């Protein structure tokens, strides 16, 4: 596919690829790949990068985790693997400046420079953190609970302004509410730490009857008022002030709990658990309707 794109598109149109690190035997021994994963024809990151270079891509982004480390199974980022990929690309291509972007492990602005230093990458991208804090690449001196709250509310306000001017296209997130369902998903992320403290507002935002931007703005006014009388000390005593309650770290506590249970789970047991989770989600959605 990449070779076809490169051979078909004009040279001034760049072709890029984004990959994750391939799993290793060490990953399997540490239980990161699931109990039923088996190595057949293991591919190294060096081989994968060389194939991409041969396809003619102009830029490669490396996510410093394997495909098994995602969402509820996310683990620490492997910047050493990204550094190896960058070195391989530049040596194999003969271009010491071949562009490699790093993805993963960017929670704060300070992590950007750390990533540059440890991976020798050309650029840094973020996904999960950026969904909650769109200004992560802008150095911010946020030291107070009040400033953090106002920053997130301002992001939500600005986002809704853009949604009013440039409505997102209706997607697969439901018929009622149209494109507002797309906007709603972003509000859940931007306001995540505060909605976790205000379950009634979180439930209302997820309700099908909450389907307009005006309703979202009213919800944000309610949210702001609930914190308006709290002083700085009281705000910093809230769980919303703690980093562990950010959108970026939302799966970390469940990961830690899961790590304590190292007993193998059969395929049939996993299927049963998955069915139970799906049923619970359906019941939750029906209760909100």
Tab-separated table of N, CA and C in Angstrom, residues 158-249:
chain	number	residue	atom	x	y	z
A	158	UNK	N	-14.006	27.181	24.664
A	158	UNK	CA	-13.432	27.470	23.345
A	158	UNK	C	-13.804	26.379	22.349
A	159	UNK	N	-13.764	25.128	22.799
A	159	UNK	CA	-14.117	24.019	21.912
A	159	UNK	C	-15.563	24.136	21.438
A	160	UNK	N	-16.466	24.480	22.355
A	160	UNK	CA	-17.863	24.642	21.971
A	160	UNK	C	-18.053	25.828	21.035
A	161	UNK	N	-17.230	26.869	21.202
A	161	UNK	CA	-17.271	27.993	20.257
A	161	UNK	C	-16.950	27.505	18.845
A	162	UNK	N	-15.901	26.703	18.735
A	162	UNK	CA	-15.522	26.168	17.425
A	162	UNK	C	-16.595	25.233	16.869
A	163	UNK	N	-17.223	24.452	17.760
A	163	UNK	CA	-18.281	23.547	17.310
A	163	UNK	C	-19.476	24.328	16.767
A	164	UNK	N	-19.704	25.517	17.321
A	164	UNK	CA	-20.802	26.357	16.839
A	164	UNK	C	-20.502	26.895	15.442
A	165	UNK	N	-19.252	27.274	15.231
A	165	UNK	CA	-18.859	27.842	13.932
A	165	UNK	C	-18.613	26.748	12.896
A	166	UNK	N	-17.972	25.665	13.334
A	166	UNK	CA	-17.626	24.557	12.428
A	166	UNK	C	-18.188	23.253	13.007
A	167	UNK	N	-19.478	23.000	12.850
A	167	UNK	CA	-20.084	21.791	13.453
A	167	UNK	C	-19.409	20.520	12.957
A	168	UNK	N	-19.045	19.615	13.885
A	168	UNK	CA	-18.462	18.343	13.453
A	168	UNK	C	-19.497	17.517	12.710
A	169	UNK	N	-19.051	16.717	11.776
A	169	UNK	CA	-19.969	15.897	10.988
A	169	UNK	C	-20.562	14.799	11.856
A	170	UNK	N	-21.831	14.443	11.636
A	170	UNK	CA	-22.425	13.337	12.400
A	170	UNK	C	-21.628	12.059	12.164
A	171	UNK	N	-21.372	11.347	13.249
A	171	UNK	CA	-20.621	10.100	13.133
A	171	UNK	C	-21.462	8.914	13.532
A	172	UNK	N	-20.832	7.948	14.148
A	172	UNK	CA	-21.516	6.719	14.534
A	172	UNK	C	-21.841	6.724	16.026
A	173	UNK	N	-21.894	7.907	16.634
A	173	UNK	CA	-22.119	7.993	18.079
A	173	UNK	C	-23.581	8.187	18.441
A	174	UNK	N	-24.480	7.943	17.515
A	174	UNK	CA	-25.904	8.047	17.823
A	174	UNK	C	-26.632	8.974	16.874
A	175	UNK	N	-27.926	8.751	16.721
A	175	UNK	CA	-28.737	9.563	15.819
A	175	UNK	C	-29.224	10.818	16.517
A	176	UNK	N	-29.780	10.664	17.725
A	176	UNK	CA	-30.310	11.818	18.438
A	176	UNK	C	-29.180	12.727	18.878
A	177	UNK	N	-29.293	13.988	18.530
A	177	UNK	CA	-28.222	14.919	18.879
A	177	UNK	C	-27.283	15.166	17.724
A	178	UNK	N	-27.331	14.304	16.712
A	178	UNK	CA	-26.493	14.495	15.529
A	178	UNK	C	-25.028	14.671	15.863
A	179	UNK	N	-24.434	15.702	15.271
A	179	UNK	CA	-23.001	15.913	15.449
A	179	UNK	C	-22.639	16.307	16.877
A	180	UNK	N	-23.634	16.680	17.687
A	180	UNK	CA	-23.333	17.040	19.074
A	180	UNK	C	-22.726	15.867	19.831
A	181	UNK	N	-23.076	14.637	19.436
A	181	UNK	CA	-22.504	13.474	20.107
A	181	UNK	C	-20.981	13.437	19.970
A	182	UNK	N	-20.478	13.961	18.865
A	182	UNK	CA	-19.026	14.036	18.682
A	182	UNK	C	-18.442	15.041	19.670
A	183	UNK	N	-19.089	16.196	19.792
A	183	UNK	CA	-18.632	17.227	20.725
A	183	UNK	C	-18.694	16.718	22.161
A	184	UNK	N	-19.731	15.987	22.477
A	184	UNK	CA	-19.927	15.458	23.824
A	184	UNK	C	-18.745	14.586	24.251
A	185	UNK	N	-18.258	13.756	23.335
A	185	UNK	CA	-17.147	12.863	23.681
A	185	UNK	C	-15.900	13.651	24.059
A	186	UNK	N	-15.696	14.801	23.424
A	186	UNK	CA	-14.537	15.636	23.763
A	186	UNK	C	-14.736	16.329	25.113
A	187	UNK	N	-15.952	16.723	25.426
A	187	UNK	CA	-16.204	17.350	26.724
A	187	UNK	C	-15.933	16.364	27.859
A	188	UNK	N	-16.276	15.108	27.639
A	188	UNK	CA	-15.992	14.095	28.654
A	188	UNK	C	-14.498	14.021	28.961
A	189	UNK	N	-13.678	14.188	27.948
A	189	UNK	CA	-12.226	14.097	28.145
A	189	UNK	C	-11.657	15.369	28.761
A	190	UNK	N	-12.071	16.523	28.249
A	190	UNK	CA	-11.547	17.796	28.756
A	190	UNK	C	-11.916	17.999	30.228
A	191	UNK	N	-13.124	17.597	30.592
A	191	UNK	CA	-13.620	17.824	31.955
A	191	UNK	C	-13.577	16.553	32.810
A	192	UNK	N	-12.847	15.558	32.362
A	192	UNK	CA	-12.854	14.231	32.976
A	192	UNK	C	-12.684	14.252	34.491
A	193	UNK	N	-11.637	14.898	34.975
A	193	UNK	CA	-11.322	14.826	36.407
A	193	UNK	C	-12.415	15.461	37.270
A	194	UNK	N	-13.110	16.442	36.734
A	194	UNK	CA	-14.175	17.101	37.498
A	194	UNK	C	-15.498	16.349	37.395
A	195	UNK	N	-15.783	15.780	36.226
A	195	UNK	CA	-16.994	14.988	36.075
A	195	UNK	C	-16.940	13.721	36.923
A	196	UNK	N	-15.727	13.210	37.180
A	196	UNK	CA	-15.595	12.048	38.051
A	196	UNK	C	-16.011	12.392	39.475
A	197	UNK	N	-15.856	13.650	39.858
A	197	UNK	CA	-16.259	14.105	41.193
A	197	UNK	C	-17.734	14.494	41.249
A	198	UNK	N	-18.332	14.710	40.093
A	198	UNK	CA	-19.733	15.143	40.016
A	198	UNK	C	-20.508	14.130	39.163
A	199	UNK	N	-20.776	12.944	39.717
A	199	UNK	CA	-21.390	11.875	38.916
A	199	UNK	C	-22.744	12.233	38.321
A	200	UNK	N	-23.503	13.122	38.975
A	200	UNK	CA	-24.808	13.497	38.411
A	200	UNK	C	-24.628	14.296	37.120
A	201	UNK	N	-23.607	15.169	37.087
A	201	UNK	CA	-23.338	15.929	35.860
A	201	UNK	C	-22.770	15.018	34.770
A	202	UNK	N	-21.943	14.074	35.184
A	202	UNK	CA	-21.392	13.115	34.220
A	202	UNK	C	-22.516	12.302	33.589
A	203	UNK	N	-23.478	11.861	34.433
A	203	UNK	CA	-24.605	11.081	33.919
A	203	UNK	C	-25.468	11.917	32.980
A	204	UNK	N	-25.694	13.179	33.347
A	204	UNK	CA	-26.516	14.051	32.509
A	204	UNK	C	-25.847	14.315	31.163
A	205	UNK	N	-24.542	14.515	31.164
A	205	UNK	CA	-23.839	14.741	29.906
A	205	UNK	C	-23.943	13.514	29.004
A	206	UNK	N	-23.999	12.330	29.603
A	206	UNK	CA	-24.121	11.112	28.809
A	206	UNK	C	-25.549	10.778	28.405
A	207	UNK	N	-26.523	11.502	28.969
A	207	UNK	CA	-27.922	11.240	28.675
A	207	UNK	C	-28.278	11.709	27.261
A	208	UNK	N	-29.122	10.942	26.580
A	208	UNK	CA	-29.538	11.304	25.222
A	208	UNK	C	-30.307	12.612	25.186
A	209	UNK	N	-30.936	12.972	26.307
A	209	UNK	CA	-31.705	14.217	26.344
A	209	UNK	C	-30.790	15.446	26.412
A	210	UNK	N	-29.551	15.241	26.789
A	210	UNK	CA	-28.564	16.331	26.747
A	210	UNK	C	-27.961	16.327	25.352
A	211	UNK	N	-28.526	17.136	24.476
A	211	UNK	CA	-28.175	17.001	23.059
A	211	UNK	C	-27.958	18.326	22.340
A	212	UNK	N	-27.709	19.402	23.095
A	212	UNK	CA	-27.441	20.680	22.445
A	212	UNK	C	-26.248	21.363	23.104
A	213	UNK	N	-25.642	22.272	22.381
A	213	UNK	CA	-24.513	23.027	22.912
A	213	UNK	C	-24.960	23.922	24.065
A	214	UNK	N	-26.188	24.465	23.983
A	214	UNK	CA	-26.701	25.291	25.079
A	214	UNK	C	-26.797	24.493	26.374
A	215	UNK	N	-27.220	23.241	26.278
A	215	UNK	CA	-27.293	22.395	27.464
A	215	UNK	C	-25.898	22.117	28.016
A	216	UNK	N	-24.939	21.953	27.126
A	216	UNK	CA	-23.573	21.716	27.565
A	216	UNK	C	-23.020	22.936	28.298
A	217	UNK	N	-23.333	24.112	27.786
A	217	UNK	CA	-22.853	25.337	28.447
A	217	UNK	C	-23.517	25.505	29.819
A	218	UNK	N	-24.776	25.133	29.914
A	218	UNK	CA	-25.464	25.206	31.203
A	218	UNK	C	-24.828	24.241	32.203
A	219	UNK	N	-24.482	23.057	31.714
A	219	UNK	CA	-23.808	22.077	32.579
A	219	UNK	C	-22.474	22.622	33.089
A	220	UNK	N	-21.744	23.303	32.217
A	220	UNK	CA	-20.442	23.861	32.612
A	220	UNK	C	-20.610	24.979	33.634
A	221	UNK	N	-21.675	25.761	33.506
A	221	UNK	CA	-21.955	26.801	34.507
A	221	UNK	C	-22.241	26.168	35.864
A	222	UNK	N	-22.992	25.087	35.843
A	222	UNK	CA	-23.290	24.352	37.081
A	222	UNK	C	-22.001	23.808	37.686
A	223	UNK	N	-21.156	23.238	36.819
A	223	UNK	CA	-19.880	22.682	37.286
A	223	UNK	C	-19.017	23.763	37.928
A	224	UNK	N	-18.904	24.897	37.272
A	224	UNK	CA	-18.098	25.999	37.815
A	224	UNK	C	-18.644	26.473	39.168
A	225	UNK	N	-19.952	26.552	39.283
A	225	UNK	CA	-20.554	27.054	40.523
A	225	UNK	C	-20.281	26.129	41.702
A	226	UNK	N	-20.146	24.839	41.432
A	226	UNK	CA	-19.923	23.875	42.513
A	226	UNK	C	-18.534	24.015	43.132
A	227	UNK	N	-17.633	24.633	42.393
A	227	UNK	CA	-16.276	24.828	42.918
A	227	UNK	C	-16.000	26.289	43.277
A	228	UNK	N	-16.954	27.160	43.013
A	228	UNK	CA	-16.710	28.599	43.149
A	228	UNK	C	-16.445	29.032	44.589
A	229	UNK	N	-17.013	28.334	45.561
A	229	UNK	CA	-16.849	28.750	46.961
A	229	UNK	C	-15.659	28.084	47.646
A	230	UNK	N	-14.968	27.201	46.937
A	230	UNK	CA	-13.840	26.484	47.534
A	230	UNK	C	-12.579	27.327	47.454
A	231	UNK	N	-11.809	27.366	48.542
A	231	UNK	CA	-10.542	28.077	48.505
A	231	UNK	C	-9.460	27.129	47.967
A	232	UNK	N	-8.230	27.635	47.852
A	232	UNK	CA	-7.164	26.848	47.228
A	232	UNK	C	-6.876	25.562	47.996
A	233	UNK	N	-6.859	25.650	49.300
A	233	UNK	CA	-6.581	24.461	50.103
A	233	UNK	C	-7.656	23.397	49.899
A	234	UNK	N	-8.905	23.817	49.832
A	234	UNK	CA	-10.004	22.877	49.619
A	234	UNK	C	-9.945	22.258	48.218
A	235	UNK	N	-9.590	23.077	47.234
A	235	UNK	CA	-9.473	22.552	45.868
A	235	UNK	C	-8.386	21.493	45.761
A	236	UNK	N	-7.281	21.715	46.452
A	236	UNK	CA	-6.164	20.769	46.370
A	236	UNK	C	-6.405	19.509	47.197
A	237	UNK	N	-7.446	19.516	47.995
A	237	UNK	CA	-7.829	18.309	48.727
A	237	UNK	C	-8.755	17.425	47.896
A	238	UNK	N	-9.266	17.974	46.806
A	238	UNK	CA	-10.157	17.230	45.924
A	238	UNK	C	-9.358	16.215	45.095
A	239	UNK	N	-10.013	15.111	44.729
A	239	UNK	CA	-9.345	14.112	43.896
A	239	UNK	C	-9.021	14.670	42.513
A	240	UNK	N	-9.771	15.688	42.080
A	240	UNK	CA	-9.529	16.281	40.766
A	240	UNK	C	-8.164	16.945	40.668
A	241	UNK	N	-7.567	17.301	41.794
A	241	UNK	CA	-6.256	17.936	41.776
A	241	UNK	C	-5.143	16.910	41.555
A	242	UNK	N	-5.409	15.667	41.904
A	242	UNK	CA	-4.384	14.626	41.844
A	242	UNK	C	-4.171	14.153	40.411
A	243	UNK	N	-2.910	13.968	40.034
A	243	UNK	CA	-2.571	13.537	38.674
A	243	UNK	C	-3.190	12.183	38.330
A	244	UNK	N	-3.337	11.315	39.330
A	244	UNK	CA	-3.862	9.982	39.061
A	244	UNK	C	-5.288	9.993	38.549
A	245	UNK	N	-5.977	11.130	38.681
A	245	UNK	CA	-7.363	11.214	38.244
A	245	UNK	C	-7.519	11.935	36.910
A	246	UNK	N	-6.423	12.100	36.186
A	246	UNK	CA	-6.491	12.727	34.865
A	246	UNK	C	-7.005	11.721	33.836
A	247	UNK	N	-7.419	12.215	32.688
A	247	UNK	CA	-7.840	11.342	31.588
A	247	UNK	C	-6.682	10.442	31.166
A	248	UNK	N	-5.476	10.984	31.143
A	248	UNK	CA	-4.296	10.234	30.707
A	248	UNK	C	-4.079	9.003	31.576
A	249	UNK	N	-4.334	9.129	32.872
A	249	UNK	CA	-4.042	8.033	33.799
A	249	UNK	C	-5.282	7.241	34.206
